[in-house]
Amino acid sequence: MPYDYQPFPYVAPPGLSRPEPRHRVVIVGAGPIGLAMALELANHGVESVIIDDNDVVSVGSRAICWSKRSLEILDRLGVGERAVEKGVTWKVGRTFHRDAEVFNFDLLPEEGHKMPAFVNLQQYYVEQYLVEAVQANDLIDLRFKNKVTGIEQNADFARVEVETPDGTYSLEAEYLIACDGARSPVRGMMGLEFDGELFEERFLIADIEMKADTPPERWFWFEPTFHTGQSALLHKQPDNIYRIDLQLGWDADPEEERKPEHVIPRIEKVVGHSDFKLDWVSVYTFQCRRLQRFVHDRVIFVGDSAHVVSPFGARGGNGGLQDVDNLGWKLAAVLEGSAETVLLETYDTERIHGTDENIMNSSRSTKFMTPADGAERLFRDQVLALAAKAPFARSWVNSGRLSIPCVYPSHGNDDPAMPRASRPGTVAPDAPLGNDWLLSQLGGRLVLLVLGAELDNIDGAEIIRPEVTDTIRRRYLGSEQRAIYLIRPDQVVAARWPYTDKTAIERAIADIWRGA
Amino acid sequence: MSHLLDTPNLTDHDGFYAELLAAHKGLSEPESHALNAQLVLILANHIGDRQVLSEALVLARKV
Ligand SMILES: Cc1cc2nc3c(=O)[nH]c(=O)nc-3n(C[C@H](O)[C@H](O)[C@H](O)COP(=O)(O)OP(=O)(O)OC[C@H]3O[C@@H](n4cnc5c(N)ncnc54)[C@H](O)[C@@H]3O)c2cc1C
């Protein structure tokens, strides 16, 4: 059944009748990223106000693929299990050229992680769960039908003008977080450039409702006979909803293509029958762009306002959640006074590093799917031709390289005898821990993960000493017998040692807060 | 002498593919052909194994 859009109630904000005291944080935009940002800050004890010009969740499913890392982040925010329960867990992707399968992959989820590799769940569900968590949280004040119309920066605060159905008022905040999406009015009002590439191609994106017994797999076609010369994607979501993407070509007229009389015959050819209902249709042009800097003094850009990518590879929403993960603890520490503002610079550098990786991967996939005439098309077509006869070429076929978290550049102490998968800069790998999971013990604060080593108490970090199971040995010790890991509040490994002393650890902790 | 390897053997093949397309950027069709031809000859010399090269030719012509 289609999603039942329930408008959230508008309540006249206090600022309409009297000036509000300066807030610590105002978040503009209650999309998935703004909502997650507020919850993450609340986990660190920081209050915030979220304002959104609208009063419903995302219209149309938009983001559907949520990566393992996103699910881990959502889990810390209290909605991860709900997302997995409702979502469609999938791991097999099949790629077809014309009508023959040329390649398939199995994301082969390794045992011993709480979260699966990918879950498909419509963005409106993710937003609904986040809104419910926000509304149950006393530290967050969520205001619908509050639209930002102006912004002003001062030395130590930002002020926004806000329009409501009952008139306008202004809000001040020590930090303003712009989560107002790809078209970001805040970005526009600040006159910031959004650099990058626009792909001269149009895609029809449709959700249809149909009863089918297809397995939960991602099917991607290059030049199928049902949609000559173009590419197509079919992906399953909960509630018998299927996502279909069809490449249309640059010359397609978006207004015309959106009309049911054009959409329905195209989809009939994909699914081979007419026993379906249209749930949502849109025509998109995709871009890969980012701001030059994400931190502008008291205004910080997070999510689509900071960067957009084409959706092949599912890096938009997933990338935004990683921004949230990276910024939350840093901003909380700066607001509390336990870190200098320079720590926020590392949000800028680390997330620009992650964004550039996402943009690079998304651009490559988009180029492979929509090659320009000349060498691009020549090589694309010949990779497809080779894929049918040479196994190596199958992995060269690029219909999206799925989102995995980037590895942040790190100067943290390392030991080459320990596994690469948990080196400094990576997200600490999960592992079962009795009835619980390692990742639920990490995060939120600095942790020293002590494995078979001796260590006295250290100020500023909590020591945990899990049992060294086989999985923990494989993921954290490698050929070492013992280890000490210093893990940041966002579960990223900061440094690791087989042997060390108090001074070295204290120095590494100080480095984290100095943003070194 | 060894045999042609047709299973995955190149790490970061996406990176190589992007670099290859970038090398063609701005070239006319004949210039692109010339680039491809030189590339084949350079790689053939580097591979340096007649048997492998013959097998590669057979694979490329196979329909
Ligand atoms: C077809 C499609 C498929 C996608 N698939 C995936 C996928 O599979 N996986 C994935 O991870 N990502 C995917 N994405 C990307 C994903 O949808 C976005 O990255 C995500 O929505 C970004 O969230 P956000 O909160 O930053 O912005 P948005 O979701 O755009 O939210 C911005 C919010 O700001 C509000 N706002 C705007 N202006 C103002 C104002 N002046 N005042 C107050 N509020 C304002 C808006 O009402 C909105 O609620 C896809 C996108 C598209 C279009």
Tab-separated table of C-alpha atoms in Angstrom, chain A residues 71-506:
chain	number	residue	atom	x	y	z
A	71	LEU	CA	22.565	1.703	9.854
A	72	GLU	CA	25.223	1.726	12.572
A	73	ILE	CA	24.863	5.497	12.903
A	74	LEU	CA	21.061	5.280	12.904
A	75	ASP	CA	21.384	2.607	15.573
A	76	ARG	CA	23.193	5.051	17.866
A	77	LEU	CA	20.365	7.506	17.192
A	78	GLY	CA	17.804	4.903	18.215
A	79	VAL	CA	16.202	4.004	14.875
A	80	GLY	CA	18.643	1.483	13.329
A	81	GLU	CA	16.828	-1.647	14.406
A	82	ARG	CA	13.521	-0.259	13.204
A	83	ALA	CA	15.041	0.531	9.811
A	84	VAL	CA	16.439	-2.982	9.427
A	85	GLU	CA	13.194	-4.585	10.557
A	86	LYS	CA	11.080	-2.661	8.060
A	87	GLY	CA	13.644	-2.578	5.260
A	88	VAL	CA	14.475	-5.116	2.585
A	89	THR	CA	17.924	-6.580	3.241
A	90	TRP	CA	19.657	-7.428	-0.006
A	91	LYS	CA	23.087	-8.530	-1.055
A	92	VAL	CA	22.903	-9.768	-4.624
A	93	GLY	CA	23.203	-7.464	-7.604
A	94	ARG	CA	22.844	-8.641	-11.187
A	95	THR	CA	24.040	-6.759	-14.235
A	96	PHE	CA	22.698	-7.447	-17.690
A	97	HIS	CA	23.911	-6.353	-21.108
A	98	ARG	CA	21.182	-6.460	-23.718
A	99	ASP	CA	19.260	-9.397	-22.281
A	100	ALA	CA	22.044	-11.606	-20.938
A	101	GLU	CA	23.436	-11.506	-17.431
A	102	VAL	CA	27.110	-10.549	-17.632
A	103	PHE	CA	28.018	-10.266	-14.018
A	104	ASN	CA	26.628	-10.582	-10.539
A	105	PHE	CA	27.945	-9.703	-7.121
A	106	ASP	CA	27.135	-10.904	-3.666
A	107	LEU	CA	27.949	-8.376	-0.982
A	108	LEU	CA	28.669	-11.494	1.076
A	109	PRO	CA	28.057	-10.059	4.477
A	110	GLU	CA	30.825	-11.268	6.706
A	111	GLU	CA	29.489	-12.934	9.843
A	112	GLY	CA	29.710	-11.130	13.124
A	113	HIS	CA	28.347	-7.651	12.354
A	114	LYS	CA	25.145	-6.361	13.879
A	115	MET	CA	24.122	-4.518	10.714
A	116	PRO	CA	23.730	-5.969	7.194
A	117	ALA	CA	25.645	-4.595	4.184
A	118	PHE	CA	22.606	-2.802	2.750
A	119	VAL	CA	18.955	-2.278	3.489
A	120	ASN	CA	16.419	-0.764	1.118
A	121	LEU	CA	13.984	1.545	2.833
A	122	GLN	CA	12.143	4.543	1.450
A	123	GLN	CA	13.453	7.891	2.675
A	124	TYR	CA	10.004	8.801	4.056
A	125	TYR	CA	10.189	5.917	6.527
A	126	VAL	CA	13.670	6.894	7.666
A	127	GLU	CA	12.469	10.473	8.168
A	128	GLN	CA	9.335	9.353	9.987
A	129	TYR	CA	11.363	7.237	12.432
A	130	LEU	CA	13.796	10.107	12.975
A	131	VAL	CA	10.962	12.616	13.543
A	132	GLU	CA	9.423	10.307	16.132
A	133	ALA	CA	12.774	9.957	17.921
A	134	VAL	CA	13.252	13.746	17.786
A	135	GLN	CA	9.782	14.421	19.185
A	136	ALA	CA	10.495	12.058	22.090
A	137	ASN	CA	13.726	13.916	22.892
A	138	ASP	CA	13.520	16.826	25.370
A	139	LEU	CA	16.690	18.426	24.050
A	140	ILE	CA	15.242	19.042	20.582
A	141	ASP	CA	12.658	21.635	19.552
A	142	LEU	CA	11.366	20.736	16.060
A	143	ARG	CA	9.362	23.462	14.297
A	144	PHE	CA	7.454	22.799	11.082
A	145	LYS	CA	6.340	25.512	8.664
A	146	ASN	CA	9.232	27.706	9.788
A	147	LYS	CA	11.119	28.922	6.744
A	148	VAL	CA	14.479	30.651	6.781
A	149	THR	CA	14.384	33.765	4.611
A	150	GLY	CA	17.501	35.608	5.700
A	151	ILE	CA	20.809	35.031	7.423
A	152	GLU	CA	23.428	37.180	9.073
A	153	GLN	CA	26.785	36.208	10.591
A	154	ASN	CA	28.317	37.873	13.604
A	155	ALA	CA	31.584	37.297	15.414
A	156	ASP	CA	30.233	34.699	17.775
A	157	PHE	CA	26.742	33.863	16.580
A	158	ALA	CA	24.496	33.649	13.517
A	159	ARG	CA	21.015	35.078	13.138
A	160	VAL	CA	18.273	33.857	10.817
A	161	GLU	CA	15.000	35.434	9.798
A	162	VAL	CA	12.175	32.924	9.930
A	163	GLU	CA	8.783	33.074	8.229
A	164	THR	CA	5.789	31.217	9.702
A	165	PRO	CA	2.064	31.140	8.888
A	166	ASP	CA	1.666	33.658	11.756
A	167	GLY	CA	4.394	36.094	10.758
A	168	THR	CA	8.153	36.409	10.978
A	169	TYR	CA	10.661	36.318	13.813
A	170	SER	CA	14.371	35.919	14.233
A	171	LEU	CA	16.517	33.295	15.906
A	172	GLU	CA	20.089	33.478	17.111
A	173	ALA	CA	22.421	30.558	17.567
A	174	GLU	CA	26.026	30.051	18.543
A	175	TYR	CA	26.181	27.694	15.558
A	176	LEU	CA	23.802	27.403	12.645
A	177	ILE	CA	23.858	24.078	10.817
A	178	ALA	CA	22.564	24.242	7.252
A	179	CYS	CA	20.883	20.919	6.408
A	180	ASP	CA	18.572	22.535	3.886
A	181	GLY	CA	19.276	20.204	1.000
A	182	ALA	CA	20.718	20.309	-2.508
A	183	ARG	CA	19.193	23.694	-3.358
A	184	SER	CA	20.217	25.102	0.055
A	185	PRO	CA	18.705	28.585	0.433
A	186	VAL	CA	21.283	29.247	3.185
A	187	ARG	CA	24.096	28.534	0.714
A	188	GLY	CA	22.401	30.833	-1.781
A	189	MET	CA	21.858	33.644	0.739
A	190	MET	CA	25.528	33.452	1.706
A	191	GLY	CA	26.515	33.673	-1.961
A	192	LEU	CA	28.637	30.517	-1.873
A	193	GLU	CA	29.643	28.694	-5.035
A	194	PHE	CA	28.732	25.076	-5.576
A	195	ASP	CA	31.426	23.681	-7.883
A	196	GLY	CA	31.388	20.533	-9.944
A	197	GLU	CA	29.877	18.685	-12.813
A	198	LEU	CA	26.393	18.376	-14.245
A	199	PHE	CA	25.710	15.243	-16.294
A	200	GLU	CA	23.827	16.012	-19.488
A	201	GLU	CA	21.449	13.155	-19.071
A	202	ARG	CA	17.942	12.676	-17.749
A	203	PHE	CA	16.615	9.807	-15.715
A	204	LEU	CA	13.041	8.823	-15.065
A	205	ILE	CA	12.749	7.647	-11.474
A	206	ALA	CA	9.544	5.841	-10.559
A	207	ASP	CA	8.201	3.856	-7.655
A	208	ILE	CA	5.561	1.344	-8.568
A	209	GLU	CA	3.450	-0.892	-6.403
A	210	MET	CA	3.156	-4.459	-7.629
A	211	LYS	CA	2.877	-7.948	-6.229
A	212	ALA	CA	5.794	-10.033	-7.437
A	213	ASP	CA	7.815	-12.888	-6.118
A	214	THR	CA	11.148	-11.527	-7.246
A	215	PRO	CA	14.110	-12.024	-4.910
A	216	PRO	CA	15.424	-8.933	-3.085
A	217	GLU	CA	18.134	-8.168	-5.655
A	218	ARG	CA	19.405	-5.152	-7.533
A	219	TRP	CA	18.979	-5.603	-11.281
A	220	PHE	CA	20.780	-3.276	-13.663
A	221	TRP	CA	20.588	-3.383	-17.450
A	222	PHE	CA	22.827	-1.800	-20.069
A	223	GLU	CA	20.999	-1.384	-23.388
A	224	PRO	CA	18.143	-3.814	-22.685
A	225	THR	CA	15.839	-4.614	-25.608
A	226	PHE	CA	12.921	-3.244	-23.582
A	227	HIS	CA	14.586	0.174	-23.399
A	228	THR	CA	16.865	0.361	-26.421
A	229	GLY	CA	20.272	1.900	-26.093
A	230	GLN	CA	19.754	3.162	-22.536
A	231	SER	CA	20.213	1.815	-19.027
A	232	ALA	CA	17.642	0.644	-16.503
A	233	LEU	CA	17.513	-0.330	-12.837
A	234	LEU	CA	15.006	-2.311	-10.781
A	235	HIS	CA	15.237	-2.460	-7.001
A	236	LYS	CA	12.876	-3.790	-4.364
A	237	GLN	CA	11.599	-1.823	-1.370
A	238	PRO	CA	9.202	-2.708	1.460
A	239	ASP	CA	5.392	-2.642	0.976
A	240	ASN	CA	5.628	-4.212	-2.515
A	241	ILE	CA	7.136	-1.022	-3.867
A	242	TYR	CA	9.751	-1.269	-6.626
A	243	ARG	CA	12.144	1.454	-7.723
A	244	ILE	CA	12.695	1.765	-11.466
A	245	ASP	CA	15.290	4.101	-12.979
A	246	LEU	CA	15.284	4.613	-16.742
A	247	GLN	CA	17.851	6.622	-18.633
A	248	LEU	CA	16.047	8.939	-21.057
A	249	GLY	CA	18.730	10.887	-22.883
A	250	TRP	CA	19.465	14.599	-22.631
A	251	ASP	CA	16.864	15.585	-25.222
A	252	ALA	CA	13.930	14.120	-23.294
A	253	ASP	CA	11.314	16.652	-22.211
A	254	PRO	CA	10.987	16.317	-18.404
A	255	GLU	CA	7.411	17.663	-18.306
A	256	GLU	CA	6.206	15.226	-20.946
A	257	GLU	CA	8.134	12.253	-19.582
A	258	ARG	CA	6.558	12.643	-16.162
A	259	LYS	CA	3.054	12.135	-17.552
A	260	PRO	CA	1.476	8.756	-16.750
A	261	GLU	CA	0.606	8.179	-20.412
A	262	HIS	CA	4.353	8.133	-21.155
A	263	VAL	CA	5.559	6.504	-17.952
A	264	ILE	CA	3.178	3.553	-17.869
A	265	PRO	CA	4.078	2.075	-21.290
A	266	ARG	CA	7.781	2.347	-20.461
A	267	ILE	CA	7.306	0.489	-17.190
A	268	GLU	CA	5.095	-2.142	-18.785
A	269	LYS	CA	8.054	-3.004	-20.967
A	270	VAL	CA	10.357	-3.350	-17.939
A	271	VAL	CA	8.116	-5.575	-15.856
A	272	GLY	CA	6.354	-7.316	-18.751
A	273	HIS	CA	2.769	-6.651	-17.635
A	274	SER	CA	0.451	-3.834	-16.606
A	275	ASP	CA	-0.529	-5.113	-13.187
A	276	PHE	CA	1.049	-2.295	-11.158
A	277	LYS	CA	0.209	1.133	-9.758
A	278	LEU	CA	2.357	4.251	-10.074
A	279	ASP	CA	3.304	5.531	-6.651
A	280	TRP	CA	5.765	8.336	-7.463
A	281	VAL	CA	7.412	9.624	-10.637
A	282	SER	CA	10.098	12.192	-11.159
A	283	VAL	CA	12.627	13.169	-13.832
A	284	TYR	CA	16.119	14.010	-12.604
A	285	THR	CA	19.340	15.413	-13.948
A	286	PHE	CA	22.280	14.418	-11.806
A	287	GLN	CA	25.173	16.433	-10.536
A	288	CYS	CA	28.348	15.959	-8.563
A	289	ARG	CA	29.161	19.197	-6.780
A	290	ARG	CA	30.462	20.428	-3.483
A	291	LEU	CA	31.178	23.571	-1.543
A	292	GLN	CA	34.822	24.548	-1.319
A	293	ARG	CA	34.536	24.644	2.462
A	294	PHE	CA	31.857	23.179	4.692
A	295	VAL	CA	32.634	25.368	7.729
A	296	HIS	CA	31.993	29.098	7.374
A	297	ASP	CA	32.632	30.467	10.846
A	298	ARG	CA	29.317	30.103	12.661
A	299	VAL	CA	27.524	28.429	9.759
A	300	ILE	CA	28.294	24.776	9.023
A	301	PHE	CA	27.021	22.873	5.985
A	302	VAL	CA	26.045	19.230	6.390
A	303	GLY	CA	24.484	16.774	3.913
A	304	ASP	CA	23.183	17.764	0.478
A	305	SER	CA	23.635	21.482	1.197
A	306	ALA	CA	27.402	20.800	1.268
A	307	HIS	CA	27.639	18.232	-1.513
A	308	VAL	CA	25.484	16.401	-4.040
A	309	VAL	CA	26.268	13.235	-5.975
A	310	SER	CA	24.416	11.271	-8.613
A	311	PRO	CA	22.548	8.452	-6.882
A	312	PHE	CA	24.279	5.477	-8.549
A	313	GLY	CA	26.228	4.093	-5.648
A	314	ALA	CA	23.905	5.487	-2.981
A	315	ARG	CA	26.261	8.027	-1.559
A	316	GLY	CA	24.031	11.073	-0.968
A	317	GLY	CA	22.132	10.239	2.186
A	318	ASN	CA	24.805	7.800	3.324
A	319	GLY	CA	27.498	10.441	2.901
A	320	GLY	CA	25.384	12.968	4.807
A	321	LEU	CA	24.985	10.629	7.755
A	322	GLN	CA	28.757	10.281	7.871
A	323	ASP	CA	28.997	14.090	8.033
A	324	VAL	CA	26.673	14.016	11.029
A	325	ASP	CA	28.764	11.313	12.658
A	326	ASN	CA	31.909	13.348	12.141
A	327	LEU	CA	30.563	16.737	13.254
A	328	GLY	CA	28.454	15.837	16.307
A	329	TRP	CA	31.133	15.128	18.886
A	330	LYS	CA	33.393	17.889	17.628
A	331	LEU	CA	30.748	20.594	17.812
A	332	ALA	CA	29.593	19.334	21.217
A	333	ALA	CA	33.167	19.584	22.547
A	334	VAL	CA	33.632	23.075	21.121
A	335	LEU	CA	30.326	24.254	22.624
A	336	GLU	CA	31.246	22.750	25.997
A	337	GLY	CA	34.625	24.446	25.858
A	338	SER	CA	36.542	21.180	26.081
A	339	ALA	CA	38.039	21.739	22.617
A	340	GLU	CA	39.120	24.786	20.649
A	341	THR	CA	37.196	25.795	17.532
A	342	VAL	CA	40.119	24.503	15.465
A	343	LEU	CA	38.660	21.034	16.004
A	344	LEU	CA	35.880	22.035	13.604
A	345	GLU	CA	38.505	22.445	10.897
A	346	THR	CA	38.917	18.675	10.956
A	347	TYR	CA	35.226	18.308	10.091
A	348	ASP	CA	36.014	20.354	7.023
A	349	THR	CA	39.111	18.413	5.964
A	350	GLU	CA	37.872	14.948	6.859
A	351	ARG	CA	34.444	15.290	5.270
A	352	ILE	CA	35.852	16.963	2.168
A	353	HIS	CA	38.135	13.940	1.872
A	354	GLY	CA	35.076	11.647	2.173
A	355	THR	CA	33.032	13.782	-0.194
A	356	ASP	CA	35.720	13.776	-2.871
A	357	GLU	CA	35.842	9.993	-2.711
A	358	ASN	CA	32.048	9.854	-3.070
A	359	ILE	CA	32.101	12.318	-5.948
A	360	MET	CA	34.888	10.410	-7.681
A	361	ASN	CA	33.041	7.096	-7.449
A	362	SER	CA	29.672	8.535	-8.399
A	363	SER	CA	31.127	10.414	-11.383
A	364	ARG	CA	32.879	7.296	-12.666
A	365	SER	CA	29.690	5.246	-12.434
A	366	THR	CA	27.605	7.937	-14.065
A	367	LYS	CA	30.135	8.248	-16.881
A	368	PHE	CA	30.115	4.501	-17.453
A	369	MET	CA	26.325	4.485	-17.631
A	370	THR	CA	26.026	7.566	-19.801
A	371	PRO	CA	29.218	7.664	-21.888
A	372	ALA	CA	29.878	10.624	-24.124
A	373	ASP	CA	30.369	9.861	-27.826
A	374	GLY	CA	33.930	9.010	-28.745
A	375	ALA	CA	36.447	7.232	-26.511
A	376	GLU	CA	34.080	7.057	-23.520
A	377	ARG	CA	31.470	5.153	-25.471
A	378	LEU	CA	34.050	3.037	-27.286
A	379	PHE	CA	35.610	1.766	-24.071
A	380	ARG	CA	32.303	1.404	-22.259
A	381	ASP	CA	30.850	-0.734	-25.043
A	382	GLN	CA	34.015	-2.839	-25.303
A	383	VAL	CA	34.149	-3.454	-21.538
A	384	LEU	CA	30.605	-4.791	-21.847
A	385	ALA	CA	31.576	-6.915	-24.846
A	386	LEU	CA	34.637	-8.299	-23.040
A	387	ALA	CA	32.630	-9.000	-19.909
A	388	ALA	CA	30.787	-11.719	-21.809
A	389	LYS	CA	34.036	-13.567	-22.605
A	390	ALA	CA	36.664	-12.581	-20.021
A	391	PRO	CA	36.001	-12.773	-16.274
A	392	PHE	CA	38.305	-9.845	-15.442
A	393	ALA	CA	36.147	-7.386	-17.383
A	394	ARG	CA	33.059	-8.185	-15.330
A	395	SER	CA	34.371	-6.263	-12.378
A	396	TRP	CA	35.132	-3.331	-14.681
A	397	VAL	CA	31.443	-2.984	-15.517
A	398	ASN	CA	30.389	-0.039	-13.378
A	399	SER	CA	26.734	0.442	-12.521
A	400	GLY	CA	27.556	1.931	-9.119
A	401	ARG	CA	30.205	1.147	-6.533
A	402	LEU	CA	28.282	0.922	-3.332
A	403	SER	CA	28.911	3.237	-0.437
A	404	ILE	CA	31.502	2.257	2.131
A	405	PRO	CA	32.963	4.745	4.605
A	406	CYS	CA	36.185	6.449	3.572
A	407	VAL	CA	39.386	5.992	5.550
A	408	TYR	CA	40.382	9.342	7.039
A	409	PRO	CA	44.018	10.355	6.636
A	410	SER	CA	45.571	9.781	10.049
A	411	HIS	CA	48.880	10.377	11.784
A	412	GLY	CA	47.831	8.137	14.656
A	413	ASN	CA	50.344	5.530	15.797
A	414	ASP	CA	50.025	2.335	13.786
A	415	ASP	CA	51.396	-1.173	13.913
A	416	PRO	CA	51.689	-2.999	10.587
A	417	ALA	CA	51.286	-6.425	12.200
A	418	MET	CA	47.686	-5.545	13.044
A	419	PRO	CA	44.888	-5.903	10.456
A	420	ARG	CA	44.597	-3.218	7.796
A	421	ALA	CA	40.817	-3.165	8.179
A	422	SER	CA	41.134	-1.528	11.592
A	423	ARG	CA	44.049	0.836	10.933
A	424	PRO	CA	43.894	4.446	12.162
A	425	GLY	CA	41.323	6.434	10.176
A	426	THR	CA	38.923	3.522	9.653
A	427	VAL	CA	35.631	2.931	11.407
A	428	ALA	CA	36.237	0.308	14.094
A	429	PRO	CA	34.883	-3.013	12.789
A	430	ASP	CA	32.004	-4.545	14.700
A	431	ALA	CA	32.207	-7.913	16.449
A	432	PRO	CA	29.838	-9.947	18.611
A	433	LEU	CA	30.321	-9.463	22.345
A	434	GLY	CA	28.302	-11.930	24.393
A	435	ASN	CA	24.702	-10.942	23.750
A	436	ASP	CA	25.738	-7.517	22.577
A	437	TRP	CA	27.986	-5.965	19.920
A	438	LEU	CA	31.331	-4.268	20.138
A	439	LEU	CA	30.104	-1.165	18.313
A	440	SER	CA	27.387	-0.542	20.895
A	441	GLN	CA	30.174	-0.247	23.523
A	442	LEU	CA	32.190	2.231	21.450
A	443	GLY	CA	31.225	5.718	20.452
A	444	GLY	CA	29.862	8.784	22.186
A	445	ARG	CA	33.117	9.259	24.104
A	446	LEU	CA	36.793	8.388	23.791
A	447	VAL	CA	37.379	4.712	24.428
A	448	LEU	CA	40.538	2.730	25.019
A	449	LEU	CA	39.912	-0.758	23.767
A	450	VAL	CA	42.360	-2.897	25.670
A	451	LEU	CA	42.918	-6.395	24.304
A	452	GLY	CA	45.074	-8.691	26.409
A	453	ALA	CA	47.232	-5.804	27.583
A	454	GLU	CA	47.817	-4.076	30.910
A	455	LEU	CA	46.770	-0.464	31.307
A	456	ASP	CA	46.090	1.792	34.289
A	457	ASN	CA	43.292	4.331	34.264
A	458	ILE	CA	43.818	7.295	31.998
A	459	ASP	CA	42.038	10.626	32.285
A	460	GLY	CA	39.682	11.492	29.468
A	461	ALA	CA	39.049	8.026	28.055
A	462	GLU	CA	37.043	5.081	29.200
A	463	ILE	CA	38.761	1.723	29.201
A	464	ILE	CA	36.916	-1.324	27.970
A	465	ARG	CA	38.411	-4.803	28.045
A	466	PRO	CA	36.271	-7.207	26.065
A	467	GLU	CA	37.061	-10.882	25.962
A	468	VAL	CA	39.445	-11.572	23.066
A	469	THR	CA	37.239	-13.811	20.946
A	470	ASP	CA	38.336	-15.275	17.624
A	471	THR	CA	36.514	-12.534	15.738
A	472	ILE	CA	38.118	-9.784	17.812
A	473	ARG	CA	41.499	-11.415	17.324
A	474	ARG	CA	40.961	-11.515	13.552
A	475	ARG	CA	39.677	-7.961	13.302
A	476	TYR	CA	41.949	-6.256	15.842
A	477	LEU	CA	45.058	-8.263	16.673
A	478	GLY	CA	46.226	-9.889	13.453
A	479	SER	CA	49.570	-11.439	14.351
A	480	GLU	CA	49.985	-9.421	17.574
A	481	GLN	CA	49.214	-10.995	20.944
A	482	ARG	CA	47.911	-7.803	22.518
A	483	ALA	CA	46.765	-4.343	21.560
A	484	ILE	CA	45.505	-1.013	22.793
A	485	TYR	CA	43.196	0.931	20.476
A	486	LEU	CA	42.229	4.556	21.025
A	487	ILE	CA	38.791	5.080	19.473
A	488	ARG	CA	37.117	8.434	18.812
A	489	PRO	CA	33.524	9.251	19.746
A	490	ASP	CA	32.511	8.590	16.114
A	491	GLN	CA	33.934	5.051	16.388
A	492	VAL	CA	36.888	5.911	14.163
A	493	VAL	CA	40.223	4.382	15.191
A	494	ALA	CA	42.601	7.201	16.228
A	495	ALA	CA	45.723	5.176	17.096
A	496	ARG	CA	46.787	1.664	18.090
A	497	TRP	CA	49.749	0.107	19.791
A	498	PRO	CA	50.940	-3.367	20.725
A	499	TYR	CA	52.816	-1.837	23.687
A	500	THR	CA	52.666	1.710	24.873
A	501	ASP	CA	52.772	3.900	27.919
A	502	LYS	CA	50.577	6.426	29.595
A	503	THR	CA	52.434	9.399	28.119
A	504	ALA	CA	51.994	8.240	24.532
A	505	ILE	CA	48.302	7.633	25.073
A	506	GLU	CA	47.798	10.986	26.755
